[in-house]
JSON list of C-alpha atoms in Angstrom, two decimals:
[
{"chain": "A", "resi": 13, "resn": "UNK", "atom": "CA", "xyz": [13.17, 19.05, -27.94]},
{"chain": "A", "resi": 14, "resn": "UNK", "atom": "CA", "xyz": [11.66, 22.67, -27.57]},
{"chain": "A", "resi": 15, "resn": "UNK", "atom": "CA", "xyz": [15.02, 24.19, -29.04]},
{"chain": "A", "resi": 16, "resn": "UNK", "atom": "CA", "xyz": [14.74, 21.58, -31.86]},
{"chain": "A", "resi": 17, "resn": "UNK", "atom": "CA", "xyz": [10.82, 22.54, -32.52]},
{"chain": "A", "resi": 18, "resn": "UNK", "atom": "CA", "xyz": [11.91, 26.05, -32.76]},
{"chain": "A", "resi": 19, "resn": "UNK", "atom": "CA", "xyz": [14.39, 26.03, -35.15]},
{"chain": "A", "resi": 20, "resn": "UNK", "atom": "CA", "xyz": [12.21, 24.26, -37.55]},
{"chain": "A", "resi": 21, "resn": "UNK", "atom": "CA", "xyz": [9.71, 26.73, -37.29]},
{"chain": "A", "resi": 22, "resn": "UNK", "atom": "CA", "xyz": [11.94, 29.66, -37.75]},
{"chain": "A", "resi": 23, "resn": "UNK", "atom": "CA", "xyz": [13.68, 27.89, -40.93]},
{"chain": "A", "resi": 24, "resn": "UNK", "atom": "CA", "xyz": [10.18, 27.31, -42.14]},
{"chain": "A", "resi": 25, "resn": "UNK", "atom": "CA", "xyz": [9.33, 31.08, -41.69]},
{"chain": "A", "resi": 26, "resn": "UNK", "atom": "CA", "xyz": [12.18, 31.88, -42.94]},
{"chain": "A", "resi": 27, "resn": "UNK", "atom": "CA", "xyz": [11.90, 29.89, -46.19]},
{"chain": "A", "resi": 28, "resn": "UNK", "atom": "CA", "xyz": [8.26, 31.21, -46.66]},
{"chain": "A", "resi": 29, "resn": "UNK", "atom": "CA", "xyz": [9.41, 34.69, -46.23]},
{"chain": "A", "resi": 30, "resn": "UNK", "atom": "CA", "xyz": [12.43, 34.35, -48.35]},
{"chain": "A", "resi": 31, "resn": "UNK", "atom": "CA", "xyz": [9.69, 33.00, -51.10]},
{"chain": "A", "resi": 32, "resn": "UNK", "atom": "CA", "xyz": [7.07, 35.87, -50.58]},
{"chain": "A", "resi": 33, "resn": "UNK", "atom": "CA", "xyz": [9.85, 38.28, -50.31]},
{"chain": "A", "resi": 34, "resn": "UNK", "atom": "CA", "xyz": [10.76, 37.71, -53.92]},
{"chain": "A", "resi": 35, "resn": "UNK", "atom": "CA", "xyz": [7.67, 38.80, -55.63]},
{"chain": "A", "resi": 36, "resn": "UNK", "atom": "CA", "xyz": [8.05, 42.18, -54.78]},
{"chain": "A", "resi": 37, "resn": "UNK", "atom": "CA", "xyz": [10.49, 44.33, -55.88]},
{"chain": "A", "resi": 38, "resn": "UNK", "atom": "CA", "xyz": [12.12, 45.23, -51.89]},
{"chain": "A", "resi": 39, "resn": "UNK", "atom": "CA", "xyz": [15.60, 46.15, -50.81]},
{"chain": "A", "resi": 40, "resn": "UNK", "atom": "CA", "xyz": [17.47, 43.49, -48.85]},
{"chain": "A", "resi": 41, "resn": "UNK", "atom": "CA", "xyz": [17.95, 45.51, -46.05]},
{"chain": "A", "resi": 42, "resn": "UNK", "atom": "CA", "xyz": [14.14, 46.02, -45.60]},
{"chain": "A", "resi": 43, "resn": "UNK", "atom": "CA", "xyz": [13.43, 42.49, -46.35]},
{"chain": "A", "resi": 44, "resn": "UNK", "atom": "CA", "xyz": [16.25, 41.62, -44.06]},
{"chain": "A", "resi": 45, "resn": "UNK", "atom": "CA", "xyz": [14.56, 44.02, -40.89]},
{"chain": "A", "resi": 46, "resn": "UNK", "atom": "CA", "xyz": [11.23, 42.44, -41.84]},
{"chain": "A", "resi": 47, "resn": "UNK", "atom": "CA", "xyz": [12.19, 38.57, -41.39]},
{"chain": "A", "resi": 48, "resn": "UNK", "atom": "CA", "xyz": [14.23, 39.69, -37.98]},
{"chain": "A", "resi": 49, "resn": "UNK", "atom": "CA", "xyz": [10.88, 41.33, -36.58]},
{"chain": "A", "resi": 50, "resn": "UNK", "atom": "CA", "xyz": [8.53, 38.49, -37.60]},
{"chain": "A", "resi": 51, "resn": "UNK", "atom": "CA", "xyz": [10.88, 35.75, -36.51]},
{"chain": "A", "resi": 52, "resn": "UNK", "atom": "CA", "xyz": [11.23, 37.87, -33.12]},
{"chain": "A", "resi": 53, "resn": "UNK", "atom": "CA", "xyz": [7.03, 37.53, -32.46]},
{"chain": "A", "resi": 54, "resn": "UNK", "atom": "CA", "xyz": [7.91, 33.83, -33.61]},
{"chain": "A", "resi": 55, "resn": "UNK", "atom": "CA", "xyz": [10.20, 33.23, -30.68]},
{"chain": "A", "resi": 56, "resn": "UNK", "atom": "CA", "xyz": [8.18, 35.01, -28.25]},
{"chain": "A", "resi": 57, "resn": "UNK", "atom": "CA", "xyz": [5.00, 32.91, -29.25]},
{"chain": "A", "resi": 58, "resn": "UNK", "atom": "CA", "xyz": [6.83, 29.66, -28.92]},
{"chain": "A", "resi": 59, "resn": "UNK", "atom": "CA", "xyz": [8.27, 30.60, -26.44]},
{"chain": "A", "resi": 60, "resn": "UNK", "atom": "CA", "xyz": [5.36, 31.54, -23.99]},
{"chain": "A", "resi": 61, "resn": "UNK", "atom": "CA", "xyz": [2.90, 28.77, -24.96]},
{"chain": "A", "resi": 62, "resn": "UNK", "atom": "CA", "xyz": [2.82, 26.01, -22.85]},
{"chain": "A", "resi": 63, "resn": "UNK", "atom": "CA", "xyz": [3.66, 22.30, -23.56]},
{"chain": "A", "resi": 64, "resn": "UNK", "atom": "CA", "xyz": [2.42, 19.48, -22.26]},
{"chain": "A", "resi": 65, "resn": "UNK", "atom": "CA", "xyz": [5.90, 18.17, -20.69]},
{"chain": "A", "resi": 66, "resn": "UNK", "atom": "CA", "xyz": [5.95, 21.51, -18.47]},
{"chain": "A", "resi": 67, "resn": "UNK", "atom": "CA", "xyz": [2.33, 21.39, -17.56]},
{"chain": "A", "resi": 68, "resn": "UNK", "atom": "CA", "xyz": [3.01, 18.11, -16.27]},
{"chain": "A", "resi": 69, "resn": "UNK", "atom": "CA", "xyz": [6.13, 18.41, -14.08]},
{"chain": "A", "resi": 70, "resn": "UNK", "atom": "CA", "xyz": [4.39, 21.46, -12.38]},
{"chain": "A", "resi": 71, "resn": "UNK", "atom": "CA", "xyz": [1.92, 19.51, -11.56]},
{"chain": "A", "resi": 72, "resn": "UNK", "atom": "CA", "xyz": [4.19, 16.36, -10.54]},
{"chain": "A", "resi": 73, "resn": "UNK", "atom": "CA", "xyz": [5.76, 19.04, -8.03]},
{"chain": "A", "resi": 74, "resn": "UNK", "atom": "CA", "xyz": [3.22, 20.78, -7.01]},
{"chain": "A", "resi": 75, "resn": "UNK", "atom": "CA", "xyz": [2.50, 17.10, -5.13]},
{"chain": "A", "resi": 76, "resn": "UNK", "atom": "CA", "xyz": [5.71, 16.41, -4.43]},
{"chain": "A", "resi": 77, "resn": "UNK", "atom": "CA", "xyz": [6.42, 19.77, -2.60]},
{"chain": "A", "resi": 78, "resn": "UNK", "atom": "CA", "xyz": [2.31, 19.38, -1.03]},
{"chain": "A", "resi": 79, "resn": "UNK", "atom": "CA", "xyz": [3.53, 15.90, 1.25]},
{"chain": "A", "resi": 80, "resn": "UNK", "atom": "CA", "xyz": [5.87, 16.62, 4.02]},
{"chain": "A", "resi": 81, "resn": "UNK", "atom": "CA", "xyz": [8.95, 14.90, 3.58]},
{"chain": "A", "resi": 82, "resn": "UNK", "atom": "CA", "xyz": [11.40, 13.55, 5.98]},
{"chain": "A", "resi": 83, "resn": "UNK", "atom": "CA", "xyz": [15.73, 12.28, 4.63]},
{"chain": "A", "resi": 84, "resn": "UNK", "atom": "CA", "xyz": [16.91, 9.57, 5.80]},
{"chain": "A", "resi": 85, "resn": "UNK", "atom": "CA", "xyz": [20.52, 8.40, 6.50]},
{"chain": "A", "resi": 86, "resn": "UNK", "atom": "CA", "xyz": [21.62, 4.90, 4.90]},
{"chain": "A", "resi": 87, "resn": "UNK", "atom": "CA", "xyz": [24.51, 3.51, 5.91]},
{"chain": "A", "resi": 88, "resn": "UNK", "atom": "CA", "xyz": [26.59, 0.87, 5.41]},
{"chain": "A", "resi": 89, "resn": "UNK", "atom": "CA", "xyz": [25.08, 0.20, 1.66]},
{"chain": "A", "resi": 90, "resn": "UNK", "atom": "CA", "xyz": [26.86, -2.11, -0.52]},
{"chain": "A", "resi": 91, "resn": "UNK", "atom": "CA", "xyz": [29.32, -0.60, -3.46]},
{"chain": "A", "resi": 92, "resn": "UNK", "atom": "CA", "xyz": [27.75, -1.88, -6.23]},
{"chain": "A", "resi": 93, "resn": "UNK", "atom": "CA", "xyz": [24.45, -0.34, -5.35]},
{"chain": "A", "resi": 94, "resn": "UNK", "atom": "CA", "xyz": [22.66, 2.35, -7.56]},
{"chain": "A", "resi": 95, "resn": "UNK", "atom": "CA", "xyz": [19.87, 4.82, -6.22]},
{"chain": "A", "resi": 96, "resn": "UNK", "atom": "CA", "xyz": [17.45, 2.69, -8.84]},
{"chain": "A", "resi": 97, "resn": "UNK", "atom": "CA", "xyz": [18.20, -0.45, -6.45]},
{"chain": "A", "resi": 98, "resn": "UNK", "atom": "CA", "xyz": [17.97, 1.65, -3.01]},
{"chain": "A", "resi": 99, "resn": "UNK", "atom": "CA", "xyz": [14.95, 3.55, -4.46]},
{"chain": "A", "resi": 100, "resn": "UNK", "atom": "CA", "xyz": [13.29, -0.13, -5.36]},
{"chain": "A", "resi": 101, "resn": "UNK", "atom": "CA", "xyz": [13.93, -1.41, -1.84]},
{"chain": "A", "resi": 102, "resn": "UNK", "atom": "CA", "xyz": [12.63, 1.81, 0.06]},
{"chain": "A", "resi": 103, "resn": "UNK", "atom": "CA", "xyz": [9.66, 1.81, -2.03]},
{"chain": "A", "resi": 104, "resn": "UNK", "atom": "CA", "xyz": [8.41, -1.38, -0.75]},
{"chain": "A", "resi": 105, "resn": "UNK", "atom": "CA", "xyz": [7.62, 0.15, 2.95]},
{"chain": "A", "resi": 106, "resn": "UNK", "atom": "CA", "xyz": [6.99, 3.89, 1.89]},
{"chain": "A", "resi": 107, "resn": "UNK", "atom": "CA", "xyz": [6.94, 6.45, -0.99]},
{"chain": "A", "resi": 108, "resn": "UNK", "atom": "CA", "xyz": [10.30, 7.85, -1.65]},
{"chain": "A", "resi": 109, "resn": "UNK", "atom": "CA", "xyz": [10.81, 11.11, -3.43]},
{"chain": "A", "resi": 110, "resn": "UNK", "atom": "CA", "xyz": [14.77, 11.19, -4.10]},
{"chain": "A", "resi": 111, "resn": "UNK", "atom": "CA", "xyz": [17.95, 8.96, -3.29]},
{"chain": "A", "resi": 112, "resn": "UNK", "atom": "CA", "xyz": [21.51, 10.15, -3.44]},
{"chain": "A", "resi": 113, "resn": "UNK", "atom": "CA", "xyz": [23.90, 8.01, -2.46]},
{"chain": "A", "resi": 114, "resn": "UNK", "atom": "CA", "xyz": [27.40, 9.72, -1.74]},
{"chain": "A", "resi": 115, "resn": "UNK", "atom": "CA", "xyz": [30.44, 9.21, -3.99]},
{"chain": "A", "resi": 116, "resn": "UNK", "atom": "CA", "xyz": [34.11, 9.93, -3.56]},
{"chain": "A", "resi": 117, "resn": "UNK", "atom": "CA", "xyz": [35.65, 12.94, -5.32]},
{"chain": "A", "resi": 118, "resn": "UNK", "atom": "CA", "xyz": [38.42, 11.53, -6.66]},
{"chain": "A", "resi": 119, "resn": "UNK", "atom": "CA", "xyz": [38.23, 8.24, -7.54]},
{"chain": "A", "resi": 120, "resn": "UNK", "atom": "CA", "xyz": [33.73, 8.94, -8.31]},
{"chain": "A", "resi": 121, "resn": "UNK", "atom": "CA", "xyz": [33.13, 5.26, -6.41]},
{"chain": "A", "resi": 122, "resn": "UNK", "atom": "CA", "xyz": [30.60, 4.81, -3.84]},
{"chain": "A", "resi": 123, "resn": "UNK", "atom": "CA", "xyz": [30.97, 5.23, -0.32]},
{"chain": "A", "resi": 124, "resn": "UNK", "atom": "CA", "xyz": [28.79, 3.15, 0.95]},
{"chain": "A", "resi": 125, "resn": "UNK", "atom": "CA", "xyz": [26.11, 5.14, 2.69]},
{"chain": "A", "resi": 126, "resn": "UNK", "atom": "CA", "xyz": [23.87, 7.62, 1.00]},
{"chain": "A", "resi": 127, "resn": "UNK", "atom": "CA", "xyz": [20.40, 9.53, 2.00]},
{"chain": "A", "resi": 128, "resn": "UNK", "atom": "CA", "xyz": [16.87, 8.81, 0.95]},
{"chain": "A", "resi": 129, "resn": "UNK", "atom": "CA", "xyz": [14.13, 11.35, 1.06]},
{"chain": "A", "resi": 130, "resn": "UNK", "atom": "CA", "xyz": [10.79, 9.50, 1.97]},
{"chain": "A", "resi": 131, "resn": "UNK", "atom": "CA", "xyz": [7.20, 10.86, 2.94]},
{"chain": "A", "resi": 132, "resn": "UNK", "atom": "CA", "xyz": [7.12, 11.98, 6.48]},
{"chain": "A", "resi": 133, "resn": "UNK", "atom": "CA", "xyz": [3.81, 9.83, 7.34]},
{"chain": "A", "resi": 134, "resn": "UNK", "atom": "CA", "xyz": [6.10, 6.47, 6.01]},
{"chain": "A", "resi": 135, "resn": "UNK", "atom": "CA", "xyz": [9.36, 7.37, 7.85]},
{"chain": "A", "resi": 136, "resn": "UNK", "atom": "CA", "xyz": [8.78, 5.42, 10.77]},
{"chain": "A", "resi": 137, "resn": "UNK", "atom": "CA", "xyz": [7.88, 2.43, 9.13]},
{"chain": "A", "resi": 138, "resn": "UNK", "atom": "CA", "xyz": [10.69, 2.50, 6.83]},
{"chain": "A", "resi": 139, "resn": "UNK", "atom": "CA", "xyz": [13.32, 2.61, 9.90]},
{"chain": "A", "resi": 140, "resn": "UNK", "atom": "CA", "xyz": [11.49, -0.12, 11.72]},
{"chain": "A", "resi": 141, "resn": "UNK", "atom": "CA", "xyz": [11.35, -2.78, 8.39]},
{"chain": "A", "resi": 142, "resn": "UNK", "atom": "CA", "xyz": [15.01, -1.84, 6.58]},
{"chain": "A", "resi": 143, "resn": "UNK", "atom": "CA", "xyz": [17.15, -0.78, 10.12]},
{"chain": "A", "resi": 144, "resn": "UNK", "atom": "CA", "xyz": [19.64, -3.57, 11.29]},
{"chain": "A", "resi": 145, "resn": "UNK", "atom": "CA", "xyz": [18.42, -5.82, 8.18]},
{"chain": "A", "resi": 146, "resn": "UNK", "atom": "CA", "xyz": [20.43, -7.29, 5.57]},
{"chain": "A", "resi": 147, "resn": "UNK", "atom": "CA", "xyz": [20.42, -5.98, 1.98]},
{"chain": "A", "resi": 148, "resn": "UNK", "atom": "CA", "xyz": [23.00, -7.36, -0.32]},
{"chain": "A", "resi": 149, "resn": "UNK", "atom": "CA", "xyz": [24.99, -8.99, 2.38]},
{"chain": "A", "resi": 150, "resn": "UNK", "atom": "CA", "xyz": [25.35, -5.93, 4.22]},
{"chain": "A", "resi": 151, "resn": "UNK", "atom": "CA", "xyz": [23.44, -4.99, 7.23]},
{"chain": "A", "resi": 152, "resn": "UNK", "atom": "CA", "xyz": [21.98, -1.68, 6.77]},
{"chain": "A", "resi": 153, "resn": "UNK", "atom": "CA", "xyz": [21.96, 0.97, 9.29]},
{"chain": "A", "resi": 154, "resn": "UNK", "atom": "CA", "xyz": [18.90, 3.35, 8.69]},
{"chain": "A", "resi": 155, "resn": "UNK", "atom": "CA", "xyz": [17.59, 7.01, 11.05]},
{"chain": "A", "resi": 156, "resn": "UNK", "atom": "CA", "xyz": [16.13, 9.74, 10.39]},
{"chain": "A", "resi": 157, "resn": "UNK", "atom": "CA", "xyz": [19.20, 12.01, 8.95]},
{"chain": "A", "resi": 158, "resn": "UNK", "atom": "CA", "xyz": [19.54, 15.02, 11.54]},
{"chain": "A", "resi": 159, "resn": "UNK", "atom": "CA", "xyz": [18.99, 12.52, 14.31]},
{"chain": "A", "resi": 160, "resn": "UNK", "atom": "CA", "xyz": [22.18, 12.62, 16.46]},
{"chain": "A", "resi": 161, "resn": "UNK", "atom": "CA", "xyz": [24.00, 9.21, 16.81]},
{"chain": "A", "resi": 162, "resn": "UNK", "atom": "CA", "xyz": [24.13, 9.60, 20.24]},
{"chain": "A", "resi": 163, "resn": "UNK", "atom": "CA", "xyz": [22.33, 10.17, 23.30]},
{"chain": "A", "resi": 164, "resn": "UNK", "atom": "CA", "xyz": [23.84, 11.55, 26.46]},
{"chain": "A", "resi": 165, "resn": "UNK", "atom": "CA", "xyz": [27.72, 11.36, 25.72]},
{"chain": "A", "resi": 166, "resn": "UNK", "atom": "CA", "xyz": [28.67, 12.12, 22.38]},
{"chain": "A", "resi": 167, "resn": "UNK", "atom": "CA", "xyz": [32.04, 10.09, 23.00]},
{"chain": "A", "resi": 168, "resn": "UNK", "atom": "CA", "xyz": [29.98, 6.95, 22.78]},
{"chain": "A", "resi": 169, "resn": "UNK", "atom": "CA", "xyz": [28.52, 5.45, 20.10]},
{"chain": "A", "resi": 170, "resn": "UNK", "atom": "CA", "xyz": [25.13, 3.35, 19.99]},
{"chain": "A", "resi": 171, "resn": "UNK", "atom": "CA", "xyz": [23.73, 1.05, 17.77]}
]
């Protein structure tokens, strides 16, 4: 949208240049180094004012970045679900700041398991309601990501 802005502008100045340009009796090559040095200062104004989009996504991360944040590994997710559908369910016990769920390189279909990025504070609870419970027909397996599957003997697996 900022790219589209900009050419309009310049096309304008251009146009109004080309008109003002006319009345005075100039060689093209000065009227040619004129335009490129005003539409120059045009770029660099554009470009350095703010917009309201940009003030608001630095604000929107500024937040973001402020809450301590903990991933979280989802497993056993159904196929058909999208990181709208796993975002909707985590939301219900926490505030979750991202979802990717994991796809396969070749063939681009899910894998079934993905990782959620909630707020540290809601972690906890978010384990507790959504581990071992169902979600689509599938039982979901939930931890915190880095957490090691197993305790003791890494041979074994727990659930």
């Amino acid at each position: 949208m900022k790219s589209t802005n900009s050419n309009i502008i310049i096309i304008a100045i251009a146009a109004l240049g080309a008109g003002a340009i006319s009345f005075f009796p100039v060689s093209p090559a000065f009227a040619f180094a004129f335009g490129a040095v005003i539409t120059g200062f045009t770029l660099l104004t554009i470009n350095k004012a703010p917009t309201k989009a940009s003030t608001t996504a630095s604000v929107d991360d500024t937040q973001t970045t402020d809450q301590a944040s903990t991933t979280l590994y989802v497993g056993n997710l159904p196929y058909r679900a999208n990181e709208s559908d796993v975002k909707d369910l985590f939301a219900e016990f926490g505030d979750v700041f991202a979802v990717r769920l994991m796809k396969d390189k070749r063939t681009g279909k899910r894998r079934g398991f993905g990782f959620v990025v909630v707020a540290s504070k809601d972690a906890d609870n978010v384990i507790e309601n959504l581990n071992n419970n169902e979600f689509d027909q599938r039982t979901l397996k939930v931890r915190i990501a880095n957490d090691p599957k197993t305790s003791g003997n890494p041979n074994i697996e727990e659930d």
